[in-house]
PDB file of C-alpha atoms in Angstrom:
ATOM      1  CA  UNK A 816      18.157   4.900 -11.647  1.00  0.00           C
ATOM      2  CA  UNK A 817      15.703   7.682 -10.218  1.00  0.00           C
ATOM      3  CA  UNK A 818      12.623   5.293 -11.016  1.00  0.00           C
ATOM      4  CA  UNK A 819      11.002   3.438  -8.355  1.00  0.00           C
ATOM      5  CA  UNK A 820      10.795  -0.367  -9.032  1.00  0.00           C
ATOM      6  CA  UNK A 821       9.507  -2.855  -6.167  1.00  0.00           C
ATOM      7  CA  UNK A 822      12.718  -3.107  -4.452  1.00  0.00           C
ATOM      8  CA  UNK A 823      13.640   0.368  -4.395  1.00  0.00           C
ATOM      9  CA  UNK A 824      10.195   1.200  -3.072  1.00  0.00           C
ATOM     10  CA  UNK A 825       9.926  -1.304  -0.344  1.00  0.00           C
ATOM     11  CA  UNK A 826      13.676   0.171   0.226  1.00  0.00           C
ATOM     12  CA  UNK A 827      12.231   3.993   0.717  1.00  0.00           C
ATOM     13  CA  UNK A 828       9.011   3.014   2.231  1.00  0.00           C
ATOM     14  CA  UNK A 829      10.673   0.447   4.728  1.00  0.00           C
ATOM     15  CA  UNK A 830      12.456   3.585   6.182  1.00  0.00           C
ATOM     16  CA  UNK A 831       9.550   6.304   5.607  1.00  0.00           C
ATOM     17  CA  UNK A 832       7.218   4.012   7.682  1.00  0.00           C
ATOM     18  CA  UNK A 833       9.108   3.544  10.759  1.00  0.00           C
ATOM     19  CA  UNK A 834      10.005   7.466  10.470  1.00  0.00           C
ATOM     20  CA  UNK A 835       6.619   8.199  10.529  1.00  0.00           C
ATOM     21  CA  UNK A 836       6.363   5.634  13.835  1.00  0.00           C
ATOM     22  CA  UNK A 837       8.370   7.464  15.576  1.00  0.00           C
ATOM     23  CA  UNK A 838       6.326  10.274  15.233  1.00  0.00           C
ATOM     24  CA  UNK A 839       3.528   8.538  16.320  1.00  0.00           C
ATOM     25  CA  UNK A 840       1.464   9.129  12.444  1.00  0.00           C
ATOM     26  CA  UNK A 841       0.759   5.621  12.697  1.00  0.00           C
ATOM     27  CA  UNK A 842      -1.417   5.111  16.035  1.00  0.00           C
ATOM     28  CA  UNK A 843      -4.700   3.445  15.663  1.00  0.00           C
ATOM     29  CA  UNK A 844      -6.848   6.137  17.116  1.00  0.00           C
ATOM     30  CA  UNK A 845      -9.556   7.765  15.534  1.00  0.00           C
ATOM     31  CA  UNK A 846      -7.595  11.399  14.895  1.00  0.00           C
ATOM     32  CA  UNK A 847      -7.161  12.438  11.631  1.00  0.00           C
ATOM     33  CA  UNK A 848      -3.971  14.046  10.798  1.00  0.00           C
ATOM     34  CA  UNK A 849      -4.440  17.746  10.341  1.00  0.00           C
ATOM     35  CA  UNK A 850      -1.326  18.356   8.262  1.00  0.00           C
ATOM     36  CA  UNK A 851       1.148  16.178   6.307  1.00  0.00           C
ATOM     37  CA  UNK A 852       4.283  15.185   8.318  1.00  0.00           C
ATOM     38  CA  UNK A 853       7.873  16.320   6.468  1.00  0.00           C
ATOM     39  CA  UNK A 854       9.841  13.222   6.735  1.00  0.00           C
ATOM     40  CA  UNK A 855      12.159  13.486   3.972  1.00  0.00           C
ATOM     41  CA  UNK A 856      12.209  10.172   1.928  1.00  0.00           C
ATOM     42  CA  UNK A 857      15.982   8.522   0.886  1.00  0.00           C
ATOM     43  CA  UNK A 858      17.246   9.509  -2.594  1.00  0.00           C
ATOM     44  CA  UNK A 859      17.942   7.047  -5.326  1.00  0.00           C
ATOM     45  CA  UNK A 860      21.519   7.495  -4.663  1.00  0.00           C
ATOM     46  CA  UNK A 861      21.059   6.358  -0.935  1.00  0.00           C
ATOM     47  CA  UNK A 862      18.939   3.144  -2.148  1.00  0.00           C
ATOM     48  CA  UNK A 863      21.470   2.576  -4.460  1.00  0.00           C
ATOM     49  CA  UNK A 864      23.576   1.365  -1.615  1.00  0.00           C
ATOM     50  CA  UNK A 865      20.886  -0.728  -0.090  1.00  0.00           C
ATOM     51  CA  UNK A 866      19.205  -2.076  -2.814  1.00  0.00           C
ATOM     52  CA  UNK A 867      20.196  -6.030  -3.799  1.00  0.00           C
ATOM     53  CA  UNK A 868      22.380  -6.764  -6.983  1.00  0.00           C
ATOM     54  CA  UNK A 869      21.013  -9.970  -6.544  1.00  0.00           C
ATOM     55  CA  UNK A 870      17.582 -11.277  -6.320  1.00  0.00           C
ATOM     56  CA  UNK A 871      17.986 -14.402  -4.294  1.00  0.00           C
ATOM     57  CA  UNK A 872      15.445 -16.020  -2.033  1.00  0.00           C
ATOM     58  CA  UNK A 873      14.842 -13.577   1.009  1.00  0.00           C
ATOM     59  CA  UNK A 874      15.629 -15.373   4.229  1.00  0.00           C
ATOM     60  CA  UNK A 875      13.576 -12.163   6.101  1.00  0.00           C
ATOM     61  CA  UNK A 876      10.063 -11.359   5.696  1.00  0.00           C
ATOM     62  CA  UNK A 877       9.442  -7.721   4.581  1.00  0.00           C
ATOM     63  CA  UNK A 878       6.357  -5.777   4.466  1.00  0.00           C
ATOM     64  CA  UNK A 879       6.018  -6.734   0.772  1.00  0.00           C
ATOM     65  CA  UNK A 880       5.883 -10.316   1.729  1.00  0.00           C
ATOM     66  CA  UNK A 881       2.051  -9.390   2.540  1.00  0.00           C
ATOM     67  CA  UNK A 882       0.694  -7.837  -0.549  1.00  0.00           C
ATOM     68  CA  UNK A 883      -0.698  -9.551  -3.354  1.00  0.00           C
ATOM     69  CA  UNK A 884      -0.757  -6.702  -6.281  1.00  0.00           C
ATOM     70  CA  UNK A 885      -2.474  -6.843  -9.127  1.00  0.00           C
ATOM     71  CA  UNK A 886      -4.350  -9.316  -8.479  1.00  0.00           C
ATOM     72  CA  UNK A 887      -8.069 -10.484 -10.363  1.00  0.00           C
ATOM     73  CA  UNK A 888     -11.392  -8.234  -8.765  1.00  0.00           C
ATOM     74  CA  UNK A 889     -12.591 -11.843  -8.148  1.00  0.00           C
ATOM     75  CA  UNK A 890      -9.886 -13.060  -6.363  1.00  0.00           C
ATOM     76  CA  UNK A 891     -10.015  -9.648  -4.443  1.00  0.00           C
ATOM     77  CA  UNK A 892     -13.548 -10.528  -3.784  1.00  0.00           C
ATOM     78  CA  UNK A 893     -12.854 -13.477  -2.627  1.00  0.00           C
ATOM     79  CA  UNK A 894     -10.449 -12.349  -0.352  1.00  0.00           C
ATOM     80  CA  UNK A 895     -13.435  -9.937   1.502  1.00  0.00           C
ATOM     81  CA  UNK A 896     -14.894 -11.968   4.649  1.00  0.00           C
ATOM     82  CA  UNK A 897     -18.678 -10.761   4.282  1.00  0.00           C
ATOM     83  CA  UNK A 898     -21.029  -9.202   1.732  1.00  0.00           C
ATOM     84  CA  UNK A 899     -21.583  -6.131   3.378  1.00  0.00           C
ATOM     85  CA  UNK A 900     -18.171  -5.299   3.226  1.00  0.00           C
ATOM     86  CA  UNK A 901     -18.070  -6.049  -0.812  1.00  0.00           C
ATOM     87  CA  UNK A 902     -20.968  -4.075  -1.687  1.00  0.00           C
ATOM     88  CA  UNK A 903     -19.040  -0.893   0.788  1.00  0.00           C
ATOM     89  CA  UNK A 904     -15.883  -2.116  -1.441  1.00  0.00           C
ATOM     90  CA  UNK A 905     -17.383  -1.759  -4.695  1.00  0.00           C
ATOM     91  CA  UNK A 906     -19.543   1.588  -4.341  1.00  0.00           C
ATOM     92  CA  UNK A 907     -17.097   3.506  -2.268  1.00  0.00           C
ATOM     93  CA  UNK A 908     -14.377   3.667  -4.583  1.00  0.00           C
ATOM     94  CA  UNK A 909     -13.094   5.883  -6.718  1.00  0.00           C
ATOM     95  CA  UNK A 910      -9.986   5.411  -6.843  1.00  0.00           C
ATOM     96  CA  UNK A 911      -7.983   3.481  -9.940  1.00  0.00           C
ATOM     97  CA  UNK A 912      -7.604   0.627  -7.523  1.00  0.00           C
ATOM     98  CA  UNK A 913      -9.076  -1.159  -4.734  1.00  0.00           C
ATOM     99  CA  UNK A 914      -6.926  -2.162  -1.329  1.00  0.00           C
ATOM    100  CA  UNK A 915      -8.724  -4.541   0.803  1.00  0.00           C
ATOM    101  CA  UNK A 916      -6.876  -6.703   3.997  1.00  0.00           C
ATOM    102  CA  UNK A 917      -8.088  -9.902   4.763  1.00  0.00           C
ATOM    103  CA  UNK A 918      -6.842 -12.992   6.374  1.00  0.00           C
ATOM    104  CA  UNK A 919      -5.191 -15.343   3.896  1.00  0.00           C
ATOM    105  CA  UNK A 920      -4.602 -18.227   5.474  1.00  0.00           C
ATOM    106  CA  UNK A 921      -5.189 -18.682   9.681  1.00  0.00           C
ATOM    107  CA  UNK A 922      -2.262 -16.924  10.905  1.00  0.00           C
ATOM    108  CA  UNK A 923      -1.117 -14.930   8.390  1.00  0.00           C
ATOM    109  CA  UNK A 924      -2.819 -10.975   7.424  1.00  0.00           C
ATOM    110  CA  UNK A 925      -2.305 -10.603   3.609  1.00  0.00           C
ATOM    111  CA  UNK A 926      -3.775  -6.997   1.400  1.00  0.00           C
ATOM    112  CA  UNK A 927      -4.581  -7.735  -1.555  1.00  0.00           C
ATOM    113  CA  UNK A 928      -4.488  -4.696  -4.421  1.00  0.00           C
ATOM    114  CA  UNK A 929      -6.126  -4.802  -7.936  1.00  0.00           C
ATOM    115  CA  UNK A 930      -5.750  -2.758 -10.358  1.00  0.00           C
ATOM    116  CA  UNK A 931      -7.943  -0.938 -12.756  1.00  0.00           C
ATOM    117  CA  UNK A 932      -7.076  -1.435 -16.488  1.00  0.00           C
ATOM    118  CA  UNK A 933      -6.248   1.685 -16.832  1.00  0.00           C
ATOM    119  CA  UNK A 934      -3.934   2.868 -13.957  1.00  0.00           C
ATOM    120  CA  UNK A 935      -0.942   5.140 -14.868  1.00  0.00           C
ATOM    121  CA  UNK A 936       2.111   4.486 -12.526  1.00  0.00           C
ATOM    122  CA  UNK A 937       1.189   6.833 -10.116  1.00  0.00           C
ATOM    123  CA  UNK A 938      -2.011   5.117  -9.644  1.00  0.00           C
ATOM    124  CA  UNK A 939       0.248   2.113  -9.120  1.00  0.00           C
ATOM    125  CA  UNK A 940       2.673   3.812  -6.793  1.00  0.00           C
ATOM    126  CA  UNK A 941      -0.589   5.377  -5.050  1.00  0.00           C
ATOM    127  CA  UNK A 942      -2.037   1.629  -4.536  1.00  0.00           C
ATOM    128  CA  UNK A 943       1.510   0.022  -3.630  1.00  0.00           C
ATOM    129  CA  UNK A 944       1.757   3.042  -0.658  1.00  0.00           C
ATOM    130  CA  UNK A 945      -2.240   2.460   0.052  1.00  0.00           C
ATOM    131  CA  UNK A 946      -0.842  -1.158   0.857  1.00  0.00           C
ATOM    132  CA  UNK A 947       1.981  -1.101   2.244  1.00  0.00           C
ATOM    133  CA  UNK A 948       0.993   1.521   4.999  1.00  0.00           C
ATOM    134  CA  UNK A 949      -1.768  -0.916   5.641  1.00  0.00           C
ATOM    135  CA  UNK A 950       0.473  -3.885   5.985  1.00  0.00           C
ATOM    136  CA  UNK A 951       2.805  -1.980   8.076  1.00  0.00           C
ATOM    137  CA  UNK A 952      -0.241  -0.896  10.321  1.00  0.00           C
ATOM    138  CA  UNK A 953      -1.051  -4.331  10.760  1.00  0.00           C
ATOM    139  CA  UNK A 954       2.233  -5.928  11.484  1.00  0.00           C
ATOM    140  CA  UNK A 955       2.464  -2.965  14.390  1.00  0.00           C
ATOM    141  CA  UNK A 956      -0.631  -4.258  15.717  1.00  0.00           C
ATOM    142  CA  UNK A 957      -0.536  -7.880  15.205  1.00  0.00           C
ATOM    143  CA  UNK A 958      -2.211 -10.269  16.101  1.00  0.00           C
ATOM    144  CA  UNK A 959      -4.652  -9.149  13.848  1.00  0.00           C
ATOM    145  CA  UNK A 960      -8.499 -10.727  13.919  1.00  0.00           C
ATOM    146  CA  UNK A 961     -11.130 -10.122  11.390  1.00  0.00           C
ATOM    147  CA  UNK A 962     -12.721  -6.741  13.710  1.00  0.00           C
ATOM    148  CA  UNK A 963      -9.924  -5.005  13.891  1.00  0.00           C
ATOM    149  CA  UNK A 964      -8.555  -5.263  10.431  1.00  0.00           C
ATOM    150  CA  UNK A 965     -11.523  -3.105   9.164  1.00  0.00           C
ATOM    151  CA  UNK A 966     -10.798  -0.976  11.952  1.00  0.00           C
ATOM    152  CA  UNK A 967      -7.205  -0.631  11.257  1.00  0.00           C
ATOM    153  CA  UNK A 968      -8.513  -0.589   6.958  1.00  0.00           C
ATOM    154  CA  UNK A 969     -10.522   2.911   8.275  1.00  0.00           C
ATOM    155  CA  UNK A 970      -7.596   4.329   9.939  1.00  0.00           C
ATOM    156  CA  UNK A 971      -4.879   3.692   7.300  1.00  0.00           C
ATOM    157  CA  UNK A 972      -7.799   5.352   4.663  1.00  0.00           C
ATOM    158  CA  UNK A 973      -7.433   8.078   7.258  1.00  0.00           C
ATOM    159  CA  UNK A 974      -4.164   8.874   6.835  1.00  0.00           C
ATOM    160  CA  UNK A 975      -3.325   7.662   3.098  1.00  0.00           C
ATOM    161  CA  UNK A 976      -4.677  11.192   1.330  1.00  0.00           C
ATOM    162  CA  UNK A 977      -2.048  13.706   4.021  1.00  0.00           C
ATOM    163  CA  UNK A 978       0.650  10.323   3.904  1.00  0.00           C
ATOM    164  CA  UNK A 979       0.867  10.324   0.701  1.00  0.00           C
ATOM    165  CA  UNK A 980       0.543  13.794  -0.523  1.00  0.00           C
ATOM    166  CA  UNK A 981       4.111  14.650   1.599  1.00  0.00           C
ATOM    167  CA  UNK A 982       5.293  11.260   0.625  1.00  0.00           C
ATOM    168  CA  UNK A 983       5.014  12.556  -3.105  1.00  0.00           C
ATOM    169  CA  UNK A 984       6.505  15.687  -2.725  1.00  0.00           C
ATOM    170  CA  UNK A 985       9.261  14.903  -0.654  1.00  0.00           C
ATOM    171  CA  UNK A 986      10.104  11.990  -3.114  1.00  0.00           C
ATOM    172  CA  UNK A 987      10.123  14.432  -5.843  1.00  0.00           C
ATOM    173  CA  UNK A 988      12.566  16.563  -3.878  1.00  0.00           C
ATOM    174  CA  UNK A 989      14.470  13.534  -3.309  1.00  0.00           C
ATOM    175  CA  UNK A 990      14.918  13.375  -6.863  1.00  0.00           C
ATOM    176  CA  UNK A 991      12.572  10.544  -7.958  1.00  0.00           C
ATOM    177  CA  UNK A 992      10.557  10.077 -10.690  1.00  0.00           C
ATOM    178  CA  UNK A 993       7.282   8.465 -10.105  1.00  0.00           C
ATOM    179  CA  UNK A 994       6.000   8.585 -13.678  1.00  0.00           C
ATOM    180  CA  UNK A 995       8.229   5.827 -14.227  1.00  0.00           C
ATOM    181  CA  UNK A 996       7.224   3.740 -11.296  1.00  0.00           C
ATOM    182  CA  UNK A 997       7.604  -0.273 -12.379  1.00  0.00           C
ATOM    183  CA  UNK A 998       6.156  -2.573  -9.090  1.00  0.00           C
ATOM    184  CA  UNK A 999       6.301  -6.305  -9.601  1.00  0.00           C
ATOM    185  CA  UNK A1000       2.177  -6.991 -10.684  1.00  0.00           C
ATOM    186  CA  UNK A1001       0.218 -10.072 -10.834  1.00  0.00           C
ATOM    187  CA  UNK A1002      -0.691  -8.507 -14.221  1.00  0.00           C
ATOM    188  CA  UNK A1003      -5.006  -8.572 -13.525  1.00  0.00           C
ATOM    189  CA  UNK A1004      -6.583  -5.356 -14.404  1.00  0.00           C
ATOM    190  CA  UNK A1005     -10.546  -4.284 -13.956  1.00  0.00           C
ATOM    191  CA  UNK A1006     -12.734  -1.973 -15.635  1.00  0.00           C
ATOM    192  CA  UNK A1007     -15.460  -0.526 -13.182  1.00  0.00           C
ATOM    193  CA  UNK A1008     -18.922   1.011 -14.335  1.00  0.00           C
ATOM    194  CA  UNK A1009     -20.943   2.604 -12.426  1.00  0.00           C
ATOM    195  CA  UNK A1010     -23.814   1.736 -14.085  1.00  0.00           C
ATOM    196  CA  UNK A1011     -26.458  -0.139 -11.924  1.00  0.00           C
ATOM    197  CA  UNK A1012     -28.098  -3.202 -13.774  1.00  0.00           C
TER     198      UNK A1012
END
């Protein structure tokens, strides 16, 4: 299978993550990235050997253990710890999705992802990348407290545009297909209008 489903992509982005960490992509400093890194992304073949032919409980926590995708623009909402970060939420975006971190219960960081109705799957794979970079950004730096997760939000909205651009070439080189992309989805979609009432 040369399609990425949520397995397979935790699977490639596991690995593409902590390559990038080594390079030091990942720092929380205020530097933008002034060209994409080439860190070549595992093929399906290579996943293949990694990815589980069963789906039993995981005793581990991975970095998808944090995202709630596809979930309801209320629930996303809800998720946001003050207005003025709603209202930045809402007009800011432009994007066929919206990634926002917030703390879901006292100890534990959570990113929650919806989805407009109308997202193709590489608006999905775009948002599922968009959150797990953040996730991974702020298991690296946890603890995390309610400051520095918009701090760490900025710097992972930084990088995302140069991340992702090599991390779609190189997984087109690597012999994926990302018009086929199929993550696991809460199943909420949202239609956003611009139109000011």
């Amino acid at each position: 299978m040369n399609s990425y489903n949520t397995n397979r992509i935790n699977i490639v982005l596991s690995d593409y993550f902590s390559h990038l960490d080594r390079f030091r992509f990942l720092d929380n400093n205020s530097q933008p990235i002034d060209h994409s890194p080439q860190v070549s992304v595992l093929s399906p073949s290579e996943v293949a050997k990694l990815e589980p032919l069963f789906f039993l409980p995981r005793r581990k926590k991975t970095l998808s253990s944090y995202v709630e995708f596809g979930v309801s623009f209320n629930n996303l909402m809800q998720s946001c710890t003050s207005l003025d970060t709603n209202l930045k939420l809402v007009f800011d975006q432009d994007q066929a999705y919206i990634v926002k971190a917030s703390r879901k219960e006292a100890k534990r960081n959570c990113v929650y992802v919806s989805l407009q109705s109308n997202a193709s799957s590489i608006d999905k794979t775009k948002a599922y990348f968009h959150a797990l970079l953040l996730t991974y950004m702020m298991q690296k730096y946890a603890p995390v407290e309610d400051a520095k997760i918009l701090e760490i939000e900025e710097r992972a909205n930084i990088l995302f545009d140069p991340l992702f651009a090599s991390f779609f070439e190189e997984s087109q080189r690597a012999g994926w297909d990302l018009s086929k992309t199929g993550v696991s989805s809460r199943g909420y979609g949202f239609t956003f209008s611009r139109e000011i009432f």
